[in-house]
Amino acid sequence: MWNIKLPGTQINGVSGIAWHLENTVLALGLTLSPCIPCCHCRLLGGDGTGADNDLYINQAIVFIEDAIQYRSINHRVDSKSLWLYRWYYSRTCQWILSLTITIILALAFIEKPSSLTVTSDVRYRLPAWNPPCGLTESIELLCFLVFVVDVSVKSYLIGWEEFWKNKWLMAYILTLIVSLTDWIVSLSFFCTENVRIRRILRPFFLLQNSSMMKKTLKSINSTLPEMASVVLLLAVHLSLFTMFAMLLFARTKDGQQDKEWVVYFRNLPESLTSLLVLLTTANNPDVMIPAYSKNRAYSIFFILFTVLGNLFLMNLLTAIIYNQFRGYLLKSVQSSLFRRRLGIRAAFEVLSSLKETPANAQQSYVSIGALLRVLQKVDMDFRCKQAIMRSLTTCSCDQLSAVQFQKLFEELDKDAIRQHPPSPEYQSHFMQKMQFAFGHPYFGYVGNVVALANIVSICVVLVMDADKQPSERDDYFLGAINCFFILYYLLEMLLKILAMGLKRYLSYPSNRFDGLLTVILLVLEIATFAVYKFPHPGWRPEFVGLLSLWDMVRLVNMLIVFRFLRIIPNMKFMALVVTTLLDLVKNLRAFAGILVVVFYTFALTGIMLFKGAVVPLGNISAVNTTYDNSTLQCGTYEQLEYWPNNFDDSLFALVTLWDVMVVNNWQVFLEAFSRYSSPWAKIYFVAWWLISSVIWVNLFVALLLENFIHKWDRRCHREPLSDIEYQRTVELMFRDVLEEPTEEELMEKLHQHPHLQLCR
C-alpha cells in the first residue's frame, strides 16, 4: 500500500484524507480509476455500507459460481452486468441455448434431402418427403437470432478489450455472418442449391458452447505434432512397401500368373490403396492369396508389412497419443483448478471490504455472517453448500483469513459421496431374524444362482426347439418355467424391501434395475395369462391382440436375459470395468461431443460429394430388377449388396461413416465410390479413416486407460464401504497430481483483471 504524507497539512477525518489524496493525484495530472476496496485501502472506499455492500455481496456470489463451474472471472462486475451475467448463466437461458443448438443440428435430418424414409436401400427406397422452401429456413433464422443474442451478451460481458483477445468469439461472429449470408443466398435460389456452406458450420455452435470441449480440442491440437511424426513414419512405411510391391508383382508375359498385379497392384493408386487397407487388416489374407498360391515365399512380404505397420507403428501411435494427450489434458485440468482458486480468492477480496479492520492490518478477513449471506444466494450443489455451512456453524472464530476461506471451499474438490438410508429397526424378534436373513449378501447370491438357472433353462429350451417348425413347437414348458421364476423374482424383491426398507432398497442402482424389470415381467406375464390363459400341454393358441403368444414369450425371455446383468455389482473386477465405462459416459461428454462434430461435418460433406452417386444396376426401378450375385465380381459393393450404405441423406451418411470407421470391408467403399463418382473420392475416405480410426479411437483408448488405471489405484488404496458411493468428475481424476497455485500467482492474476481494480 502507498503511504502518502502531506507535510504541513492537518487532515481531520477520513473525508479529509480522501479530499487531499484526490487533489494530489489531480495535481499530478492523473485520474482515479474505480477501486474495489480491500482490507488495506478501506479508507478510500467509504464506510462499506448500503449499495456498496450489496454490490460486494453480488460480486462474491458471481465469483463463487464462476469457481464452481470453472469459468473465467474476467467479466464486468458492475451491478447491471452482474444481473445480466447471472441471467445468462441461469438454467433457463442455458437450457434455451442448448435446445437451440439441438434444433439447428437436427434440421439436417428434416431438410432436403430428408431422412424421413423407412429404408436406406436405393433399390427399394420410396421418394422422401421434403419440407417446402421456407419452413426449415424459418426455424434456422430463429436459431440464428438466438445465437446473435448469445454472442452479443458474451461480447458485452467480457468487454471490448477482452473481446479482441477471444478467438472463439470472433470465430463465432464470423460463422454467424457466413451462415446468414448463405441463408439469404439459399432463399434467393428458392432452396434449390445443392451446396449449403452453413450446414457444415453448424457443429461450431455446439463446439463453442462447451468450455470442456474447447479444452479437449486444444489438447488434441497440441498433440497433433507428436502424432504427425508417427503418421509420417507410417506414410514412409506405406510408400516404400508400395514401391517394393509394384516391383515384386510387376506384369509378366504369362497372363495367368498376373492375378496379383491385375487385382491389387495394377498402378500406383491401386497399390497404395491395397496396402493401406492391409494396414488395417481389412483385406487380409485376400490381398496375399494370389501371390501366395504362386509361391509361398511371397507371404514374407505381406507378413513383414503387417508386423511393422500394424503391430509396431500403429501401437506406437497409441502409446504416443496416450502419453502426450494425458499430459495436455492434465495441463487443461490444471488451468481449471487455477480458475477455481482464482474465483474463490476474488470472492474473498471483495467480501473483505465488508469488515472494518485497523488501517495497519497486515491481513484481510471475511466475517462468517457475510459469507453465510453469500452462500444462501449461491447456486451450488446442495451437498457442498450444507458441508460448508456446517463447517461455518461449528467454527469458533468470527472471521476467516484467506487461507481459511480457500480451505473452506476445497469441499468443491472432494468426491461426491452418497450414503444410503439406514435400514428400518424392527422391535419383533422374528422380524429382526427375517431382516438379517433377507438383508444378508448371501440372499443376493442365491438370487443370482436362481437367475443363472433361469438363463440355462431358457438356453436348453431354445436348443431343443431350434429346428422345429412354429406349428410343432410347444410353449407350455417355457411358459411354466417363466411363470415360476417370475414369481420368485417378485418374492425376492418384496423380501428385500422388507429387510432394507423401500428408501434404502431404491437407493441402490442395481436394486432399481432389478425391481423395474421384475415389475415389467410381472405385467407381461399377467397380460399373457389374461389373453392366452394359463400354460398347459399343447399350449399354442391362435394369434390374439397386438402380439402372438410366441412374441410375448420371446419378449419375456429377452428381459430375463437382460435382468441377469444384476450379477455385475457382486463381481468386484467386472464391477470395476463397468463403472469405468459408466464414468467415461458421464464425464467425457465433451470428448464425445467432438466426435459428434466430426461425424456431422463429414456426413454433410459426404452428402455434397456423393449424393445420388450410387444407383442400382441398370438404373431401373427396383420392382422390375432382379440380381444374380453369381454374375457379379466377388467382394464388390454390388455383390455384397451394400446398397443401404450411401450418402443420399444425413442419417444414411452417418451409418456409412460408422461402417467405414470400423474398417471391416472398408475397401469396398473405397472402390465403389471411386467408381461411381471419382477416383479422388478415396481422399475423403482415407481422411475419415485417419481422423476417426487412427486419431479418435486411439484418443478414446488413451482416456479409457487413464480412467481405468486411476480407478484401479483408488480401489487398491480405499477400504470397501458398502453404504457409500463415490462419484468423480474428469477434473477429480487428476486431483492427486495437480499443483496448488501460489498466493503470488493468484494476486498477480487478480491485479490483471480488466474490470476489477484491487487497491493492494
PDB file of C-alpha atoms in Angstrom, residues 338-593:
ATOM      1  CA  PHE A 338      -6.417 -22.298 -11.172  1.00  0.00           C
ATOM      2  CA  ARG A 339      -9.712 -20.756 -12.324  1.00  0.00           C
ATOM      3  CA  ARG A 340     -11.490 -22.244  -9.334  1.00  0.00           C
ATOM      4  CA  ARG A 341      -8.915 -20.985  -6.855  1.00  0.00           C
ATOM      5  CA  LEU A 342      -8.890 -17.563  -8.530  1.00  0.00           C
ATOM      6  CA  GLY A 343     -12.670 -17.260  -8.331  1.00  0.00           C
ATOM      7  CA  ILE A 344     -12.668 -18.144  -4.631  1.00  0.00           C
ATOM      8  CA  ARG A 345      -9.849 -15.683  -3.929  1.00  0.00           C
ATOM      9  CA  ALA A 346     -11.673 -12.921  -5.843  1.00  0.00           C
ATOM     10  CA  ALA A 347     -14.765 -13.573  -3.700  1.00  0.00           C
ATOM     11  CA  PHE A 348     -12.612 -13.290  -0.579  1.00  0.00           C
ATOM     12  CA  GLU A 349     -11.124  -9.976  -1.704  1.00  0.00           C
ATOM     13  CA  VAL A 350     -14.474  -8.299  -2.332  1.00  0.00           C
ATOM     14  CA  LEU A 351     -16.029  -9.724   0.837  1.00  0.00           C
ATOM     15  CA  SER A 352     -13.118  -8.465   2.924  1.00  0.00           C
ATOM     16  CA  SER A 353     -14.324  -4.938   2.099  1.00  0.00           C
ATOM     17  CA  LEU A 354     -17.376  -5.507   4.276  1.00  0.00           C
ATOM     18  CA  LYS A 355     -15.368  -5.893   7.507  1.00  0.00           C
ATOM     19  CA  GLU A 356     -13.713  -2.904   9.264  1.00  0.00           C
ATOM     20  CA  THR A 357     -10.102  -3.591  10.178  1.00  0.00           C
ATOM     21  CA  PRO A 358      -7.346  -1.345  11.529  1.00  0.00           C
ATOM     22  CA  ALA A 359      -5.522   0.684   8.895  1.00  0.00           C
ATOM     23  CA  ASN A 360      -2.218  -1.009   9.657  1.00  0.00           C
ATOM     24  CA  ALA A 361      -3.598  -4.556   9.483  1.00  0.00           C
ATOM     25  CA  GLN A 362      -1.362  -6.909   7.567  1.00  0.00           C
ATOM     26  CA  GLN A 363      -4.110  -9.435   6.707  1.00  0.00           C
ATOM     27  CA  SER A 364      -7.626  -9.316   5.273  1.00  0.00           C
ATOM     28  CA  TYR A 365     -10.527 -11.074   6.924  1.00  0.00           C
ATOM     29  CA  VAL A 366     -14.070 -12.021   5.958  1.00  0.00           C
ATOM     30  CA  SER A 367     -16.821 -12.220   8.540  1.00  0.00           C
ATOM     31  CA  ILE A 368     -18.707 -15.512   8.787  1.00  0.00           C
ATOM     32  CA  GLY A 369     -22.013 -13.655   8.704  1.00  0.00           C
ATOM     33  CA  ALA A 370     -21.194 -12.117   5.322  1.00  0.00           C
ATOM     34  CA  LEU A 371     -20.180 -15.493   3.919  1.00  0.00           C
ATOM     35  CA  LEU A 372     -23.412 -17.084   5.158  1.00  0.00           C
ATOM     36  CA  ARG A 373     -25.366 -14.342   3.346  1.00  0.00           C
ATOM     37  CA  VAL A 374     -23.488 -15.151   0.161  1.00  0.00           C
ATOM     38  CA  LEU A 375     -23.945 -18.921   0.479  1.00  0.00           C
ATOM     39  CA  GLN A 376     -27.698 -18.523   0.796  1.00  0.00           C
ATOM     40  CA  LYS A 377     -27.828 -16.999  -2.702  1.00  0.00           C
ATOM     41  CA  VAL A 378     -25.127 -19.042  -4.442  1.00  0.00           C
ATOM     42  CA  ASP A 379     -26.333 -21.677  -6.900  1.00  0.00           C
ATOM     43  CA  MET A 380     -24.267 -24.722  -5.958  1.00  0.00           C
ATOM     44  CA  ASP A 381     -24.589 -28.395  -5.133  1.00  0.00           C
ATOM     45  CA  PHE A 382     -26.721 -28.930  -2.030  1.00  0.00           C
ATOM     46  CA  ARG A 383     -24.206 -31.365  -0.540  1.00  0.00           C
ATOM     47  CA  CYS A 384     -21.328 -28.889  -0.841  1.00  0.00           C
ATOM     48  CA  LYS A 385     -23.396 -25.996   0.481  1.00  0.00           C
ATOM     49  CA  GLN A 386     -24.501 -27.990   3.522  1.00  0.00           C
ATOM     50  CA  ALA A 387     -20.950 -29.129   4.245  1.00  0.00           C
ATOM     51  CA  ILE A 388     -19.571 -25.560   4.041  1.00  0.00           C
ATOM     52  CA  MET A 389     -22.355 -24.112   6.194  1.00  0.00           C
ATOM     53  CA  ARG A 390     -21.874 -26.917   8.703  1.00  0.00           C
ATOM     54  CA  SER A 391     -18.175 -26.043   8.940  1.00  0.00           C
ATOM     55  CA  LEU A 392     -19.044 -22.367   9.457  1.00  0.00           C
ATOM     56  CA  THR A 393     -21.544 -23.047  12.236  1.00  0.00           C
ATOM     57  CA  THR A 394     -19.035 -25.213  14.105  1.00  0.00           C
ATOM     58  CA  CYS A 395     -16.221 -22.667  13.660  1.00  0.00           C
ATOM     59  CA  SER A 396     -15.169 -20.983  16.914  1.00  0.00           C
ATOM     60  CA  CYS A 397     -13.946 -17.766  15.245  1.00  0.00           C
ATOM     61  CA  ASP A 398     -15.986 -14.866  13.874  1.00  0.00           C
ATOM     62  CA  GLN A 399     -13.876 -14.167  10.812  1.00  0.00           C
ATOM     63  CA  LEU A 400     -11.841 -16.094   8.237  1.00  0.00           C
ATOM     64  CA  SER A 401      -8.430 -15.431   6.774  1.00  0.00           C
ATOM     65  CA  ALA A 402      -7.653 -16.002   3.085  1.00  0.00           C
ATOM     66  CA  VAL A 403      -6.183 -19.449   3.802  1.00  0.00           C
ATOM     67  CA  GLN A 404      -9.188 -20.480   5.895  1.00  0.00           C
ATOM     68  CA  PHE A 405     -11.573 -19.133   3.250  1.00  0.00           C
ATOM     69  CA  GLN A 406      -9.848 -21.120   0.484  1.00  0.00           C
ATOM     70  CA  LYS A 407      -9.696 -24.222   2.652  1.00  0.00           C
ATOM     71  CA  LEU A 408     -13.417 -23.995   3.271  1.00  0.00           C
ATOM     72  CA  PHE A 409     -14.213 -24.179  -0.442  1.00  0.00           C
ATOM     73  CA  GLU A 410     -11.993 -27.194  -1.025  1.00  0.00           C
ATOM     74  CA  GLU A 411     -15.205 -29.074  -0.345  1.00  0.00           C
ATOM     75  CA  LEU A 412     -15.902 -28.498  -4.061  1.00  0.00           C
ATOM     76  CA  ASP A 413     -12.909 -30.681  -4.956  1.00  0.00           C
ATOM     77  CA  LYS A 414     -13.974 -33.704  -2.945  1.00  0.00           C
ATOM     78  CA  ASP A 415     -15.621 -36.834  -4.271  1.00  0.00           C
ATOM     79  CA  ALA A 416     -19.371 -36.756  -4.433  1.00  0.00           C
ATOM     80  CA  ILE A 417     -20.364 -39.088  -1.611  1.00  0.00           C
ATOM     81  CA  ARG A 418     -23.835 -40.513  -1.320  1.00  0.00           C
ATOM     82  CA  GLN A 419     -24.751 -42.502   1.774  1.00  0.00           C
ATOM     83  CA  HIS A 420     -27.600 -44.958   1.667  1.00  0.00           C
ATOM     84  CA  PRO A 421     -30.524 -44.519   4.088  1.00  0.00           C
ATOM     85  CA  PRO A 422     -30.497 -46.739   7.178  1.00  0.00           C
ATOM     86  CA  SER A 423     -32.487 -49.939   7.342  1.00  0.00           C
ATOM     87  CA  PRO A 424     -35.716 -49.963   9.384  1.00  0.00           C
ATOM     88  CA  GLU A 425     -35.482 -51.028  13.038  1.00  0.00           C
ATOM     89  CA  TYR A 426     -37.959 -53.757  13.947  1.00  0.00           C
ATOM     90  CA  GLN A 427     -38.998 -54.477  17.546  1.00  0.00           C
ATOM     91  CA  SER A 428     -40.164 -58.034  16.886  1.00  0.00           C
ATOM     92  CA  HIS A 429     -37.508 -60.691  17.328  1.00  0.00           C
ATOM     93  CA  PHE A 430     -38.961 -62.652  14.403  1.00  0.00           C
ATOM     94  CA  MET A 431     -38.796 -59.608  12.122  1.00  0.00           C
ATOM     95  CA  GLN A 432     -35.206 -58.968  13.149  1.00  0.00           C
ATOM     96  CA  LYS A 433     -34.295 -62.511  12.104  1.00  0.00           C
ATOM     97  CA  MET A 434     -36.141 -62.020   8.823  1.00  0.00           C
ATOM     98  CA  GLN A 435     -34.290 -58.773   8.260  1.00  0.00           C
ATOM     99  CA  PHE A 436     -30.942 -60.406   8.971  1.00  0.00           C
ATOM    100  CA  ALA A 437     -31.630 -63.343   6.650  1.00  0.00           C
ATOM    101  CA  PHE A 438     -33.021 -61.445   3.663  1.00  0.00           C
ATOM    102  CA  GLY A 439     -30.728 -58.456   4.029  1.00  0.00           C
ATOM    103  CA  HIS A 440     -27.626 -60.646   4.057  1.00  0.00           C
ATOM    104  CA  PRO A 441     -25.431 -60.662   0.913  1.00  0.00           C
ATOM    105  CA  TYR A 442     -25.866 -64.432   0.694  1.00  0.00           C
ATOM    106  CA  PHE A 443     -29.531 -63.920  -0.108  1.00  0.00           C
ATOM    107  CA  GLY A 444     -28.456 -61.882  -3.126  1.00  0.00           C
ATOM    108  CA  TYR A 445     -26.072 -64.670  -4.135  1.00  0.00           C
ATOM    109  CA  VAL A 446     -28.957 -67.150  -4.010  1.00  0.00           C
ATOM    110  CA  GLY A 447     -30.923 -64.828  -6.294  1.00  0.00           C
ATOM    111  CA  ASN A 448     -28.002 -64.766  -8.731  1.00  0.00           C
ATOM    112  CA  VAL A 449     -27.890 -68.569  -8.784  1.00  0.00           C
ATOM    113  CA  VAL A 450     -31.635 -68.689  -9.473  1.00  0.00           C
ATOM    114  CA  ALA A 451     -31.237 -66.135 -12.289  1.00  0.00           C
ATOM    115  CA  LEU A 452     -28.432 -68.267 -13.762  1.00  0.00           C
ATOM    116  CA  ALA A 453     -30.670 -71.353 -13.577  1.00  0.00           C
ATOM    117  CA  ASN A 454     -33.357 -69.393 -15.418  1.00  0.00           C
ATOM    118  CA  ILE A 455     -30.906 -68.484 -18.193  1.00  0.00           C
ATOM    119  CA  VAL A 456     -29.728 -72.103 -18.505  1.00  0.00           C
ATOM    120  CA  SER A 457     -33.293 -73.404 -18.748  1.00  0.00           C
ATOM    121  CA  ILE A 458     -34.111 -70.891 -21.489  1.00  0.00           C
ATOM    122  CA  CYS A 459     -30.973 -71.951 -23.414  1.00  0.00           C
ATOM    123  CA  VAL A 460     -31.947 -75.625 -23.140  1.00  0.00           C
ATOM    124  CA  VAL A 461     -35.449 -74.980 -24.487  1.00  0.00           C
ATOM    125  CA  LEU A 462     -34.135 -72.808 -27.327  1.00  0.00           C
ATOM    126  CA  VAL A 463     -31.622 -75.501 -28.362  1.00  0.00           C
ATOM    127  CA  MET A 464     -34.320 -78.199 -28.298  1.00  0.00           C
ATOM    128  CA  ASP A 465     -36.743 -76.106 -30.382  1.00  0.00           C
ATOM    129  CA  ALA A 466     -34.167 -74.622 -32.765  1.00  0.00           C
ATOM    130  CA  ASP A 467     -35.059 -76.844 -35.750  1.00  0.00           C
ATOM    131  CA  LYS A 468     -38.789 -77.176 -35.072  1.00  0.00           C
ATOM    132  CA  GLN A 469     -41.444 -75.519 -37.161  1.00  0.00           C
ATOM    133  CA  PRO A 470     -43.660 -72.990 -35.341  1.00  0.00           C
ATOM    134  CA  SER A 471     -46.605 -75.408 -35.630  1.00  0.00           C
ATOM    135  CA  GLU A 472     -44.584 -78.176 -33.914  1.00  0.00           C
ATOM    136  CA  ARG A 473     -43.365 -76.042 -31.014  1.00  0.00           C
ATOM    137  CA  ASP A 474     -44.978 -76.445 -27.590  1.00  0.00           C
ATOM    138  CA  ASP A 475     -44.729 -73.290 -25.477  1.00  0.00           C
ATOM    139  CA  TYR A 476     -46.020 -74.989 -22.322  1.00  0.00           C
ATOM    140  CA  PHE A 477     -42.639 -75.869 -20.836  1.00  0.00           C
ATOM    141  CA  LEU A 478     -41.099 -72.436 -21.419  1.00  0.00           C
ATOM    142  CA  GLY A 479     -44.257 -70.669 -20.200  1.00  0.00           C
ATOM    143  CA  ALA A 480     -44.322 -72.706 -16.984  1.00  0.00           C
ATOM    144  CA  ILE A 481     -40.620 -72.047 -16.332  1.00  0.00           C
ATOM    145  CA  ASN A 482     -41.078 -68.319 -16.831  1.00  0.00           C
ATOM    146  CA  CYS A 483     -44.080 -68.267 -14.515  1.00  0.00           C
ATOM    147  CA  PHE A 484     -42.129 -69.979 -11.714  1.00  0.00           C
ATOM    148  CA  PHE A 485     -39.052 -67.760 -11.981  1.00  0.00           C
ATOM    149  CA  ILE A 486     -41.019 -64.510 -12.243  1.00  0.00           C
ATOM    150  CA  LEU A 487     -42.895 -65.399  -9.048  1.00  0.00           C
ATOM    151  CA  TYR A 488     -39.539 -65.999  -7.353  1.00  0.00           C
ATOM    152  CA  TYR A 489     -38.226 -62.634  -8.573  1.00  0.00           C
ATOM    153  CA  LEU A 490     -41.313 -60.905  -7.187  1.00  0.00           C
ATOM    154  CA  LEU A 491     -40.924 -62.670  -3.833  1.00  0.00           C
ATOM    155  CA  GLU A 492     -37.213 -61.780  -3.721  1.00  0.00           C
ATOM    156  CA  MET A 493     -37.958 -58.102  -4.387  1.00  0.00           C
ATOM    157  CA  LEU A 494     -40.632 -57.933  -1.677  1.00  0.00           C
ATOM    158  CA  LEU A 495     -38.397 -59.654   0.891  1.00  0.00           C
ATOM    159  CA  LYS A 496     -35.531 -57.261   0.148  1.00  0.00           C
ATOM    160  CA  ILE A 497     -37.846 -54.284   0.587  1.00  0.00           C
ATOM    161  CA  LEU A 498     -38.990 -55.789   3.888  1.00  0.00           C
ATOM    162  CA  ALA A 499     -35.392 -56.194   5.095  1.00  0.00           C
ATOM    163  CA  MET A 500     -33.911 -52.943   3.767  1.00  0.00           C
ATOM    164  CA  GLY A 501     -36.871 -50.591   3.682  1.00  0.00           C
ATOM    165  CA  LEU A 502     -38.179 -49.003   0.480  1.00  0.00           C
ATOM    166  CA  LYS A 503     -35.876 -45.950   0.574  1.00  0.00           C
ATOM    167  CA  ARG A 504     -32.720 -47.977   1.150  1.00  0.00           C
ATOM    168  CA  TYR A 505     -33.771 -50.523  -1.479  1.00  0.00           C
ATOM    169  CA  LEU A 506     -34.290 -47.824  -4.101  1.00  0.00           C
ATOM    170  CA  SER A 507     -31.010 -46.076  -3.213  1.00  0.00           C
ATOM    171  CA  TYR A 508     -29.049 -48.886  -4.920  1.00  0.00           C
ATOM    172  CA  PRO A 509     -28.980 -48.659  -8.745  1.00  0.00           C
ATOM    173  CA  SER A 510     -28.799 -52.454  -9.035  1.00  0.00           C
ATOM    174  CA  ASN A 511     -31.991 -52.797  -6.983  1.00  0.00           C
ATOM    175  CA  ARG A 512     -33.792 -50.188  -9.101  1.00  0.00           C
ATOM    176  CA  PHE A 513     -32.746 -52.038 -12.237  1.00  0.00           C
ATOM    177  CA  ASP A 514     -33.771 -55.388 -10.785  1.00  0.00           C
ATOM    178  CA  GLY A 515     -37.085 -54.119  -9.409  1.00  0.00           C
ATOM    179  CA  LEU A 516     -38.098 -52.328 -12.624  1.00  0.00           C
ATOM    180  CA  LEU A 517     -37.512 -55.426 -14.752  1.00  0.00           C
ATOM    181  CA  THR A 518     -39.359 -57.591 -12.224  1.00  0.00           C
ATOM    182  CA  VAL A 519     -42.421 -55.318 -12.382  1.00  0.00           C
ATOM    183  CA  ILE A 520     -42.333 -55.304 -16.212  1.00  0.00           C
ATOM    184  CA  LEU A 521     -42.025 -59.103 -16.291  1.00  0.00           C
ATOM    185  CA  LEU A 522     -44.951 -59.433 -13.890  1.00  0.00           C
ATOM    186  CA  VAL A 523     -47.135 -57.142 -16.021  1.00  0.00           C
ATOM    187  CA  LEU A 524     -46.256 -59.075 -19.186  1.00  0.00           C
ATOM    188  CA  GLU A 525     -46.992 -62.397 -17.502  1.00  0.00           C
ATOM    189  CA  ILE A 526     -50.381 -61.185 -16.252  1.00  0.00           C
ATOM    190  CA  ALA A 527     -51.170 -59.877 -19.754  1.00  0.00           C
ATOM    191  CA  THR A 528     -50.199 -63.251 -21.235  1.00  0.00           C
ATOM    192  CA  PHE A 529     -52.492 -65.119 -18.839  1.00  0.00           C
ATOM    193  CA  ALA A 530     -55.318 -62.677 -19.493  1.00  0.00           C
ATOM    194  CA  VAL A 531     -55.123 -63.166 -23.266  1.00  0.00           C
ATOM    195  CA  TYR A 532     -53.907 -66.751 -23.678  1.00  0.00           C
ATOM    196  CA  LYS A 533     -54.937 -68.373 -20.349  1.00  0.00           C
ATOM    197  CA  PHE A 534     -52.616 -70.420 -18.127  1.00  0.00           C
ATOM    198  CA  PRO A 535     -49.933 -72.696 -19.632  1.00  0.00           C
ATOM    199  CA  HIS A 536     -50.968 -76.256 -20.397  1.00  0.00           C
ATOM    200  CA  PRO A 537     -49.590 -79.072 -22.599  1.00  0.00           C
ATOM    201  CA  GLY A 538     -50.033 -78.208 -26.268  1.00  0.00           C
ATOM    202  CA  TRP A 539     -50.273 -74.521 -25.393  1.00  0.00           C
ATOM    203  CA  ARG A 540     -50.267 -72.944 -28.883  1.00  0.00           C
ATOM    204  CA  PRO A 541     -53.274 -70.601 -29.076  1.00  0.00           C
ATOM    205  CA  GLU A 542     -54.119 -68.542 -32.143  1.00  0.00           C
ATOM    206  CA  PHE A 543     -52.871 -65.000 -32.593  1.00  0.00           C
ATOM    207  CA  VAL A 544     -54.807 -62.554 -30.407  1.00  0.00           C
ATOM    208  CA  GLY A 545     -54.216 -58.828 -29.873  1.00  0.00           C
ATOM    209  CA  LEU A 546     -51.007 -56.969 -30.710  1.00  0.00           C
ATOM    210  CA  LEU A 547     -48.539 -59.809 -30.032  1.00  0.00           C
ATOM    211  CA  SER A 548     -48.731 -63.539 -30.554  1.00  0.00           C
ATOM    212  CA  LEU A 549     -48.031 -65.871 -27.657  1.00  0.00           C
ATOM    213  CA  TRP A 550     -44.578 -66.656 -29.050  1.00  0.00           C
ATOM    214  CA  ASP A 551     -43.798 -62.926 -29.357  1.00  0.00           C
ATOM    215  CA  MET A 552     -44.784 -62.318 -25.736  1.00  0.00           C
ATOM    216  CA  VAL A 553     -42.772 -65.326 -24.541  1.00  0.00           C
ATOM    217  CA  ARG A 554     -39.754 -64.114 -26.503  1.00  0.00           C
ATOM    218  CA  LEU A 555     -40.106 -60.621 -25.040  1.00  0.00           C
ATOM    219  CA  VAL A 556     -40.255 -62.055 -21.517  1.00  0.00           C
ATOM    220  CA  ASN A 557     -37.187 -64.197 -22.158  1.00  0.00           C
ATOM    221  CA  MET A 558     -35.205 -61.254 -23.530  1.00  0.00           C
ATOM    222  CA  LEU A 559     -35.992 -59.245 -20.398  1.00  0.00           C
ATOM    223  CA  ILE A 560     -34.985 -62.203 -18.209  1.00  0.00           C
ATOM    224  CA  VAL A 561     -31.651 -62.435 -20.033  1.00  0.00           C
ATOM    225  CA  PHE A 562     -31.207 -58.670 -19.628  1.00  0.00           C
ATOM    226  CA  ARG A 563     -32.024 -58.968 -15.923  1.00  0.00           C
ATOM    227  CA  PHE A 564     -29.069 -61.309 -15.485  1.00  0.00           C
ATOM    228  CA  LEU A 565     -26.834 -58.213 -15.588  1.00  0.00           C
ATOM    229  CA  ARG A 566     -27.706 -57.825 -11.900  1.00  0.00           C
ATOM    230  CA  ILE A 567     -24.737 -60.055 -11.097  1.00  0.00           C
ATOM    231  CA  ILE A 568     -22.275 -57.336 -12.131  1.00  0.00           C
ATOM    232  CA  PRO A 569     -22.203 -55.438  -8.781  1.00  0.00           C
ATOM    233  CA  ASN A 570     -21.427 -58.734  -6.993  1.00  0.00           C
ATOM    234  CA  MET A 571     -18.332 -59.389  -9.108  1.00  0.00           C
ATOM    235  CA  LYS A 572     -15.620 -56.997  -7.997  1.00  0.00           C
ATOM    236  CA  PHE A 573     -13.471 -56.874 -11.130  1.00  0.00           C
ATOM    237  CA  MET A 574     -16.431 -56.835 -13.507  1.00  0.00           C
ATOM    238  CA  ALA A 575     -18.000 -54.025 -11.476  1.00  0.00           C
ATOM    239  CA  LEU A 576     -14.737 -52.065 -11.760  1.00  0.00           C
ATOM    240  CA  VAL A 577     -14.783 -52.374 -15.553  1.00  0.00           C
ATOM    241  CA  VAL A 578     -18.456 -51.397 -15.796  1.00  0.00           C
ATOM    242  CA  THR A 579     -18.080 -48.362 -13.509  1.00  0.00           C
ATOM    243  CA  THR A 580     -15.098 -47.263 -15.595  1.00  0.00           C
ATOM    244  CA  LEU A 581     -17.248 -47.351 -18.722  1.00  0.00           C
ATOM    245  CA  LEU A 582     -20.094 -45.532 -16.974  1.00  0.00           C
ATOM    246  CA  ASP A 583     -17.717 -42.831 -15.740  1.00  0.00           C
ATOM    247  CA  LEU A 584     -16.467 -42.385 -19.292  1.00  0.00           C
ATOM    248  CA  VAL A 585     -20.030 -41.900 -20.491  1.00  0.00           C
ATOM    249  CA  LYS A 586     -20.775 -39.348 -17.751  1.00  0.00           C
ATOM    250  CA  ASN A 587     -17.504 -37.450 -17.560  1.00  0.00           C
ATOM    251  CA  LEU A 588     -16.227 -37.489 -21.133  1.00  0.00           C
ATOM    252  CA  ARG A 589     -19.276 -35.993 -22.791  1.00  0.00           C
ATOM    253  CA  ALA A 590     -17.070 -33.231 -24.174  1.00  0.00           C
ATOM    254  CA  PHE A 591     -14.885 -35.813 -25.882  1.00  0.00           C
ATOM    255  CA  ALA A 592     -17.960 -37.498 -27.368  1.00  0.00           C
ATOM    256  CA  GLY A 593     -19.229 -34.069 -28.418  1.00  0.00           C
TER     257      GLY A 593
END
